XYZ file of C-alpha atoms in Angstrom:
567
model
C -39.842 -4.307 44.548
C -40.962 -3.605 40.976
C -38.012 -1.250 40.472
C -35.544 -3.867 41.717
C -37.015 -6.532 39.420
C -36.748 -4.250 36.399
C -33.117 -3.462 37.224
C -32.266 -7.168 37.535
C -33.912 -7.951 34.170
C -32.000 -5.120 32.484
C -28.704 -6.369 33.979
C -29.424 -9.928 32.779
C -30.039 -8.585 29.266
C -26.665 -6.780 29.276
C -24.786 -9.869 30.473
C -26.557 -12.134 27.971
C -25.837 -9.785 25.061
C -22.130 -9.603 25.905
C -21.865 -13.364 26.356
C -23.549 -14.076 23.006
C -21.366 -11.597 21.128
C -18.197 -12.993 22.711
C -19.231 -16.536 21.874
C -20.007 -15.598 18.272
C -16.666 -13.852 17.767
C -14.834 -16.787 19.361
C -16.535 -19.285 17.028
C -15.816 -17.259 13.886
C -12.193 -16.641 14.936
C -11.598 -20.306 15.822
C -13.274 -21.665 12.677
C -12.908 -18.853 10.105
C -13.511 -21.100 7.127
C -16.504 -23.035 8.402
C -18.209 -20.099 10.109
C -17.386 -17.577 7.394
C -18.473 -19.919 4.610
C -21.710 -20.688 6.403
C -22.550 -17.028 7.006
C -21.694 -16.012 3.449
C -23.607 -18.958 2.025
C -26.641 -18.122 4.146
C -26.778 -14.539 2.885
C -26.243 -15.646 -0.716
C -28.859 -18.399 -0.466
C -31.385 -16.118 1.196
C -31.239 -13.766 -1.780
C -32.174 -16.670 -4.060
C -34.582 -18.900 -2.109
C -35.304 -17.213 1.196
C -34.928 -19.109 4.469
C -34.602 -22.490 2.745
C -31.832 -21.172 0.522
C -30.090 -19.738 3.573
C -30.031 -23.138 5.263
C -28.989 -25.168 2.203
C -26.383 -22.818 0.748
C -25.111 -21.988 4.230
C -24.333 -25.659 4.911
C -22.636 -26.026 1.524
C -20.586 -22.893 2.107
C -19.464 -24.139 5.514
C -18.337 -27.470 4.041
C -16.510 -25.923 1.082
C -14.696 -23.323 3.190
C -13.626 -25.758 5.938
C -9.957 -25.854 4.725
C -9.712 -22.168 5.579
C -9.915 -23.128 9.267
C -6.138 -23.531 9.046
C -5.938 -19.751 9.381
C -7.232 -19.960 12.970
C -3.805 -19.165 14.549
C -3.985 -15.803 12.791
C -7.683 -15.038 13.210
C -7.923 -15.903 16.932
C -5.706 -12.941 18.023
C -7.788 -10.696 15.776
C -10.959 -12.062 17.349
C -9.634 -11.393 20.853
C -8.775 -7.800 19.939
C -12.161 -7.252 18.277
C -14.006 -8.784 21.219
C -12.094 -6.563 23.646
C -13.062 -3.405 21.725
C -16.728 -4.386 21.397
C -17.038 -5.401 25.057
C -15.552 -2.111 26.242
C -18.144 -0.129 24.285
C -21.065 -2.356 25.302
C -20.124 -2.489 28.974
C -19.381 1.223 29.226
C -22.554 2.246 27.381
C -25.180 -0.054 28.875
C -23.409 -0.292 32.240
C -23.569 3.488 32.635
C -27.267 3.421 31.768
C -27.806 0.694 34.379
C -25.994 2.705 37.073
C -28.079 5.755 36.196
C -31.321 3.774 36.543
C -30.135 2.351 39.888
C -29.380 5.835 41.177
C -32.759 7.192 40.126
C -34.434 4.197 41.805
C -32.584 4.882 45.065
C -30.086 2.002 44.860
C -26.539 3.236 45.364
C -24.079 0.441 44.485
C -21.033 -0.048 46.648
C -17.724 1.053 45.134
C -16.285 -2.451 45.599
C -19.106 -3.848 43.456
C -18.227 -1.473 40.607
C -14.917 -3.277 40.058
C -16.943 -6.050 38.449
C -17.555 -3.720 35.511
C -13.907 -4.134 34.523
C -14.447 -7.855 34.153
C -17.345 -7.154 31.789
C -14.891 -5.500 29.381
C -12.666 -8.568 28.981
C -13.433 -11.247 26.346
C -14.240 -14.601 27.917
C -14.321 -13.191 31.451
C -17.434 -11.193 30.602
C -19.378 -14.459 30.433
C -19.577 -14.077 34.228
C -22.749 -12.007 34.952
C -21.048 -9.146 36.806
C -23.800 -6.586 36.149
C -26.521 -8.965 37.343
C -24.539 -9.738 40.492
C -23.997 -6.017 41.159
C -27.734 -5.263 41.011
C -28.753 -8.255 43.144
C -26.127 -7.560 45.833
C -27.078 -3.875 45.971
C -30.798 -4.676 46.320
C -30.142 -7.289 49.038
C -27.864 -4.925 50.937
C -30.435 -2.138 50.899
C -33.278 -4.483 51.902
C -31.273 -5.868 54.837
C -30.492 -2.411 56.149
C -33.911 -0.930 55.549
C -35.535 -1.906 58.898
C -32.488 -1.205 61.076
C -31.793 1.978 59.190
C -35.245 3.410 59.969
C -34.986 2.594 63.697
C -31.432 3.922 64.060
C -32.257 7.051 62.145
C -35.207 7.850 64.442
C -33.218 7.158 67.627
C -30.222 9.195 66.557
C -32.396 12.082 65.483
C -34.242 12.187 68.819
C -30.993 11.971 70.792
C -29.447 14.765 68.777
C -32.484 16.961 69.058
C -32.950 16.501 72.818
C -29.316 17.128 73.800
C -28.464 20.540 75.266
C -26.255 21.216 72.269
C -28.756 19.792 69.866
C -31.007 21.746 67.617
C -34.121 21.041 69.703
C -32.376 21.944 72.971
C -31.037 25.155 71.528
C -34.369 25.993 70.013
C -36.239 25.305 73.251
C -33.793 27.388 75.290
C -34.042 30.190 72.834
C -37.841 30.204 72.952
C -37.882 30.078 76.761
C -35.456 32.934 76.940
C -37.601 34.951 74.593
C -40.690 34.307 76.680
C -38.898 35.278 79.941
C -37.152 38.229 78.390
C -33.756 37.234 79.849
C -31.647 36.892 76.658
C -29.788 39.874 75.309
C -29.914 38.474 71.761
C -33.706 38.516 71.819
C -33.739 42.063 73.134
C -31.199 43.171 70.518
C -33.113 41.610 67.639
C -35.146 43.878 65.383
C -38.760 44.462 66.479
C -40.169 42.364 63.598
C -37.962 39.397 64.550
C -38.899 39.749 68.243
C -42.585 39.660 67.288
C -42.127 36.498 65.203
C -40.147 34.780 67.980
C -42.865 35.563 70.566
C -45.533 34.064 68.277
C -43.629 30.865 67.451
C -44.159 27.621 69.325
C -41.081 25.481 70.206
C -41.909 22.896 67.536
C -42.346 25.634 64.928
C -39.029 27.161 65.905
C -37.342 23.730 65.597
C -38.854 23.331 62.147
C -37.452 26.675 61.070
C -33.989 25.733 62.329
C -33.676 22.222 60.850
C -36.201 22.351 58.044
C -39.225 20.197 57.421
C -38.671 16.404 57.364
C -39.756 16.173 53.736
C -37.268 18.924 52.796
C -34.454 17.065 54.544
C -35.334 13.831 52.726
C -35.275 15.601 49.368
C -31.923 17.197 50.184
C -30.377 13.838 51.176
C -31.674 12.202 47.972
C -30.243 15.027 45.865
C -26.830 14.685 47.517
C -26.872 10.911 47.047
C -27.704 11.307 43.340
C -24.960 13.903 42.928
C -22.356 11.600 44.509
C -23.371 8.644 42.343
C -23.251 10.729 39.185
C -19.778 11.943 40.150
C -18.640 8.325 40.589
C -19.868 7.246 37.156
C -18.690 10.363 35.298
C -15.702 8.575 33.623
C -17.959 5.720 32.500
C -20.484 8.224 31.195
C -17.809 9.944 29.101
C -16.636 6.619 27.655
C -20.219 5.634 26.899
C -20.829 8.871 24.985
C -17.642 8.291 22.976
C -18.720 4.735 22.115
C -22.185 5.906 21.083
C -20.650 8.582 18.846
C -18.373 5.955 17.246
C -21.255 3.559 16.625
C -23.372 6.388 15.240
C -20.628 7.443 12.857
C -20.213 3.889 11.602
C -23.956 3.554 11.148
C -24.141 6.831 9.229
C -21.242 5.737 7.056
C -22.907 2.399 6.379
C -26.131 4.147 5.403
C -24.164 6.299 2.938
C -22.653 3.390 0.981
C -23.556 3.574 -2.681
C -25.405 0.379 -3.700
C -23.592 0.392 -7.066
C -19.873 0.889 -7.674
C -18.446 1.514 -11.142
C -15.021 0.376 -12.325
C -13.614 2.275 -15.315
C -10.688 0.890 -17.323
C -8.753 3.006 -18.124
C -9.817 6.007 -16.071
C -8.088 8.477 -18.412
C -8.260 7.083 -21.941
C -6.025 8.165 -24.787
C -7.471 8.998 -28.223
C -9.051 5.936 -29.845
C -8.530 3.713 -26.790
C -11.066 1.084 -25.734
C -12.889 2.024 -22.497
C -14.837 -0.438 -20.318
C -17.287 0.489 -17.550
C -18.331 -2.287 -15.174
C -21.165 -1.849 -12.654
C -20.789 -3.835 -9.445
C -23.505 -4.028 -6.798
C -23.885 -5.318 -3.264
C -25.732 -8.623 -3.452
C -27.282 -10.001 -6.616
C -29.846 -7.323 -7.440
C -27.973 -6.182 -10.581
C -28.604 -9.554 -12.218
C -32.362 -8.947 -12.053
C -32.181 -5.261 -12.963
C -32.769 -3.670 -16.352
C -29.666 -1.672 -17.252
C -29.571 0.837 -20.106
C -26.361 2.432 -21.436
C -26.475 5.604 -23.511
C -23.571 7.199 -25.384
C -23.944 10.868 -26.273
C -27.723 10.556 -25.858
C -28.089 7.444 -28.003
C -28.977 4.066 -26.476
C -26.144 1.640 -27.175
C -27.025 -1.283 -24.888
C -30.030 -2.299 -22.799
C -31.233 -5.469 -21.127
C -31.458 -7.407 -17.896
C -28.122 -7.802 -16.115
C -26.129 -5.819 -18.739
C -23.670 -4.482 -16.166
C -20.678 -4.057 -18.540
C -20.375 -1.532 -21.359
C -17.432 -0.851 -23.698
C -16.855 1.901 -26.237
C -14.045 3.552 -28.186
C -12.860 6.962 -27.027
C -12.875 9.799 -29.537
C -10.037 11.938 -30.774
C -7.840 14.244 -28.726
C -10.104 16.614 -26.768
C -13.345 15.082 -28.141
C -15.796 14.624 -25.260
C -17.860 11.445 -24.891
C -20.818 11.347 -22.468
C -22.092 8.079 -21.003
C -25.420 7.807 -19.149
C -26.459 4.594 -17.369
C -29.887 3.831 -15.896
C -30.475 0.881 -13.545
C -34.087 -0.082 -12.797
C -34.339 -2.512 -9.866
C -37.311 -3.788 -7.907
C -35.169 -3.749 -4.750
C -33.208 -0.491 -5.064
C -35.471 1.531 -7.326
C -34.004 3.594 -10.175
C -30.297 4.453 -10.108
C -28.659 6.750 -12.675
C -25.046 7.767 -13.251
C -23.308 10.059 -15.742
C -19.719 9.862 -16.976
C -17.717 12.189 -19.192
C -14.501 11.302 -21.027
C -12.146 13.708 -22.822
C -9.218 11.773 -24.342
C -5.761 13.121 -23.638
C -2.257 11.748 -23.649
C 1.158 12.256 -22.137
C 4.340 10.924 -23.713
C 7.340 10.106 -21.556
C 10.891 10.383 -22.883
C 13.953 9.386 -20.881
C 17.679 9.954 -21.094
C 20.447 8.340 -19.076
C 23.627 9.984 -17.878
C 25.960 7.181 -19.011
C 29.232 7.028 -20.928
C 29.350 6.894 -24.745
C 32.071 7.955 -27.241
C 32.162 11.486 -28.659
C 29.795 12.057 -31.597
C 27.973 8.843 -30.755
C 24.858 8.579 -32.903
C 23.006 6.121 -30.701
C 21.178 6.536 -27.400
C 23.021 6.428 -24.109
C 21.380 3.428 -22.461
C 20.571 3.176 -18.787
C 22.647 0.960 -16.499
C 21.510 0.153 -12.959
C 22.440 2.908 -10.531
C 23.010 5.632 -13.127
C 21.231 8.988 -13.180
C 18.022 9.137 -15.205
C 15.909 12.034 -16.409
C 12.310 11.503 -17.528
C 10.457 14.272 -19.372
C 6.669 14.393 -19.785
C 5.126 15.881 -22.934
C 1.365 16.195 -22.291
C -1.324 16.690 -24.913
C -4.274 18.122 -22.996
C -7.148 20.004 -24.608
C -9.587 22.086 -22.553
C -12.125 24.482 -24.000
C -10.837 23.797 -27.485
C -7.292 24.926 -26.654
C -4.150 23.004 -25.748
C -3.156 23.456 -22.115
C 0.428 24.507 -21.426
C 2.626 22.341 -19.203
C 3.044 25.326 -16.889
C -0.673 25.125 -16.054
C -0.638 21.408 -15.327
C 0.346 19.617 -12.145
C 2.606 16.582 -12.526
C 2.538 13.951 -9.780
C 5.438 11.525 -10.211
C 5.908 8.081 -8.725
C 8.810 5.674 -9.074
C 8.499 1.931 -8.604
C 5.143 2.450 -6.906
C 6.429 5.105 -4.476
C 5.221 8.725 -4.792
C 7.908 11.371 -5.323
C 6.355 14.548 -3.850
C 9.678 16.402 -3.845
C 9.779 16.183 -7.649
C 6.055 16.820 -8.199
C 4.059 19.990 -8.566
C 2.741 22.633 -10.932
C 4.705 22.754 -14.173
C 7.241 20.140 -13.028
C 7.233 17.940 -16.107
C 10.807 16.686 -15.550
C 11.793 13.974 -13.094
C 15.508 13.427 -12.405
C 16.734 10.697 -10.064
C 19.463 8.122 -9.515
C 18.347 4.599 -10.302
C 18.511 1.621 -8.005
C 21.583 -0.462 -8.823
C 19.854 -3.630 -7.586
C 16.785 -3.350 -9.849
C 16.572 -4.602 -13.413
C 14.326 -1.740 -14.496
C 12.753 1.505 -13.339
C 8.967 1.881 -13.486
C 7.904 5.529 -13.769
C 4.316 6.833 -13.623
C 3.110 10.414 -13.897
C -0.442 11.609 -13.233
C -1.304 14.914 -14.865
C -3.885 17.184 -13.212
C -5.721 20.209 -14.532
C -6.811 21.871 -11.334
C -8.142 19.068 -9.145
C -9.102 16.797 -12.048
C -6.782 14.068 -13.296
C -6.704 14.368 -17.070
C -3.927 11.984 -18.130
C -1.550 9.300 -16.965
C 1.764 8.266 -18.453
C 3.719 5.099 -17.727
C 7.135 3.963 -18.849
C 9.408 1.065 -17.926
C 13.118 1.755 -18.388
C 15.213 -1.436 -18.574
C 18.732 -1.561 -17.193
C 21.490 -2.850 -19.494
C 24.912 -4.165 -18.566
C 27.861 -1.883 -19.340
C 30.189 -3.012 -22.137
C 33.647 -2.335 -23.607
C 34.693 -1.754 -27.218
C 38.272 -1.458 -28.476
C 39.404 1.210 -30.943
C 42.799 1.868 -32.515
C 44.587 5.115 -31.827
C 46.395 6.773 -34.739
C 49.324 9.109 -33.912
C 47.966 11.712 -36.330
C 44.201 11.269 -36.306
C 43.701 10.209 -32.683
C 41.204 7.549 -31.680
C 39.397 6.137 -34.701
C 35.877 6.067 -33.240
C 34.313 5.534 -36.654
C 35.101 1.809 -36.553
C 35.432 -0.465 -33.519
C 37.878 -3.365 -33.674
C 36.446 -6.847 -34.175
C 37.109 -9.594 -31.664
C 40.123 -10.848 -33.692
C 42.699 -8.637 -35.479
C 46.178 -8.876 -37.041
C 49.100 -6.556 -36.386
C 50.202 -4.752 -39.549
C 53.209 -3.220 -37.800
C 55.373 -4.074 -34.831
C 53.557 -1.564 -32.597
C 49.918 -0.646 -32.010
C 48.091 1.539 -29.494
C 44.624 0.498 -28.359
C 41.916 2.601 -26.733
C 39.228 0.907 -24.623
C 35.904 2.757 -24.545
C 33.535 1.968 -21.646
C 29.890 2.065 -22.720
C 26.965 2.868 -20.390
C 28.925 3.350 -17.174
C 27.612 6.110 -14.910
C 28.984 9.510 -15.931
C 29.391 10.446 -12.289
C 32.044 7.716 -11.993
C 33.694 7.768 -15.406
C 36.575 10.063 -14.492
C 37.768 8.818 -11.130
C 35.867 5.711 -9.997
C 36.617 3.237 -12.810
C 39.473 0.767 -12.458
C 41.087 -0.888 -15.534
C 42.686 -4.317 -15.225
C 44.631 -5.373 -18.344
C 45.920 -8.904 -18.938
C 47.986 -10.303 -21.818
C 47.841 -14.080 -22.075
C 46.559 -14.207 -18.494
C 49.310 -12.025 -17.020
C 48.678 -8.504 -15.825
C 50.132 -5.794 -17.990
C 50.070 -2.028 -17.833
C 51.246 1.153 -19.433
C 51.312 4.940 -18.966
C 47.688 5.342 -20.094
C 46.363 2.006 -18.849
C 44.277 3.638 -16.080
C 42.573 5.797 -18.728
C 41.871 2.964 -21.147
C 44.956 3.231 -23.381
C 47.551 0.487 -23.962
C 50.463 0.216 -26.428
C 51.590 -3.223 -27.647
C 54.953 -3.962 -29.329
C 56.235 -7.132 -30.961
C 59.673 -8.098 -29.696
C 61.750 -10.456 -31.825
C 60.623 -12.210 -34.972
C 58.207 -14.970 -35.730
C 54.454 -15.340 -35.807
C 51.864 -16.151 -33.198
C 48.746 -15.073 -31.324
C 48.059 -13.322 -28.036
C 44.900 -12.761 -26.008
C 44.325 -9.357 -24.492
C 41.605 -9.000 -21.825
C 40.294 -5.985 -19.963
C 38.013 -5.758 -16.904
C 36.488 -2.411 -15.857
C 34.980 -2.065 -12.387
C 33.021 0.892 -11.020
C 34.173 1.471 -7.434
C 31.500 4.031 -6.573
C 29.391 2.700 -3.683
C 26.157 3.705 -5.440
C 27.090 1.999 -8.733
C 29.501 -0.764 -7.741
C 27.464 -3.358 -9.640
C 28.573 -1.824 -12.943
C 31.203 -4.241 -14.320
C 32.295 -5.022 -17.886
C 34.754 -7.450 -19.501
C 36.171 -7.658 -23.035
C 38.736 -9.766 -24.899
C 40.739 -9.221 -28.102
C 42.576 -11.909 -30.109
C 45.719 -10.486 -31.737
C 47.704 -12.253 -34.508
C 51.256 -10.989 -35.095
C 54.123 -11.777 -37.475
C 51.733 -12.950 -40.186
C 51.802 -11.663 -43.753
C 48.294 -12.271 -44.963
C 45.770 -10.386 -46.988
C 43.465 -10.188 -43.966
C 42.487 -6.836 -42.505
C 45.088 -5.275 -40.300
C 44.469 -3.617 -36.993
C 44.029 -0.358 -38.848
C 41.458 -1.863 -41.133
C 43.714 -1.496 -44.212
C-alpha cells in the first residue's frame, strides 16, 4: 500500500508541474506586455530593494507595458509551440521514470492506459491528470484481481500437476516405473542417474522438473519486468534525448560571460578614436569598481566607469588595454585587448562610355559593370604584409560574395543592380584567422547624359569642346556627333537606340544610329530650330539607362556670336 501511495503522489506532482507550466506560458503569451513587464520589473526591483522592490517595480512594469498586449495574436501561436515542446520533454522524461517505478513495484499498467500519456504532451489538454489516473486505475485493477488471482492460480496449478499429462502425473509415473523396474528409459539411464532416481521421492522429483516455487515466482517477475521495459523503450529514448537537451542548455547557460564588451570600431585605422563599452547582466556593473589601463598606465578608474575611449596609434603601433572589474557579486573580472591600427583603401572604376582621351572619371550608372580594388596597409612583425598573404572577404549590399573572396583576391568585379541608387561594398581583410582591417565604400549611381560635338571633315570629331545648348550655323551645312556618357560599355555598340527629332518631327540620316546627324539649310532667310535626341539602352540588364538632350540652332543670322565651330 505504501508503494501505491508513493506512486500516486509522484504522478500528482508530474500533472501539477505540467499544468502550472502550461498556465504560465498561456498567461505570458496572452498578455505579453503585462506579464513581461511585471516579470522584468520584478527582477529589476529585486536587485535594488529585494522582495519589496520586486513587488513595487513589478506592478509598475506591468502597468507601463500593458499596451504591448496588442501583440497577443502573434505571441499566442509562439506560446502554443513552446508549450508543446516543453510538455513533450516533461511528459516523456518524468512519465518514463514513473513507468519504471511502477514496474519495479510490481504494477504493470495496461496498454490502453498508456494512451493517456499522449494527452500529457498537448498544451491545455495536459491539465487533465492522465498520469495520476493511470496509476490509480492500475493499482485498483491489481487490488481487485489479487484475491481471485491467488485462488485461480492455486487451482489451475493443482489441476495441471495432477493430470496424467501434467508434470506431477508424469513425475509420479516416472518414479513408480523406476521403483518397479518396468521402464526401459530408467534401465537405459546411466548408473549415476539410476541411483539418483531411486533415492528421490515423488515430491522431490516434481521439484526438479518444475523448479522451486520461489524460483518460478522470480522468473515470472523477471519476464514481467522485461516486457514492461520493452513497452516503454521508445519513451525511454525520448526521455534521454530531452535530458541531454536540457543538460546542454544548462551547461551553455552556466558558460555565459557575466560581462560583454562592445568595441567601436573593432579594427581601428591609424589615429582613429576607439571606444570600449562593458555591458553586464543585471546592475552589478554600476556598483563595481572598474579600472582601465593603457599600455600599463592607469587611464581611468572609479565606480561604474564601464566606458573607456582612447586614440589608436600609428600604422602598426600596438596599443594594449587592460580592464579590471571588482564586484561584490561577481568577484574580480579582468580582460585584455590589443589593437594594431591598419587600413585598407578601396578604389573603384566603372565600365561606362566616355569619349576618347577623356580626362575625367568614368562614372557608374545603375546596372553597369563595376570593379573595386582593395589596397591594404597591414603591418605585422614590423613588416608590411603583401596582399598575396591576406584573405579578402567581400560583401555587396550586405550579402557575402564567397565566389569573389579568398586569399590574395583583392579585386571584386560585378554587375551593379539597375534598380539601386548606389552600391555598398565592404571588404574584411584577414591575416590568418584574425581580422586586421575593414574597408567600406558607397558607390553612387549617376544618370547617363548626352553631349553634342561638331564633326570637322578634316579633323574629325572636335572632342576638345562640347557644343553649348544654343548655337548658330556659320555655314549652310553642319554635322553633329552625339556622345553618350556613362552608358554601360557592354551595350554601347549594339544595344543603344537613337531617336532624333527636329522641331518635334522625327529625322534621321546615314549615321543617325551611331550618333551622327548632318543638317543643311534649304532656302534663304533666318530662324531657329530645336534638335532633340533620346538614347535608350535596350539591354534587359541595363534598360533603365536613358538620356535626353536638346540643342537650339539659329540659322541665316549674320552676327558676331560664336558659330557652331566656335569661330
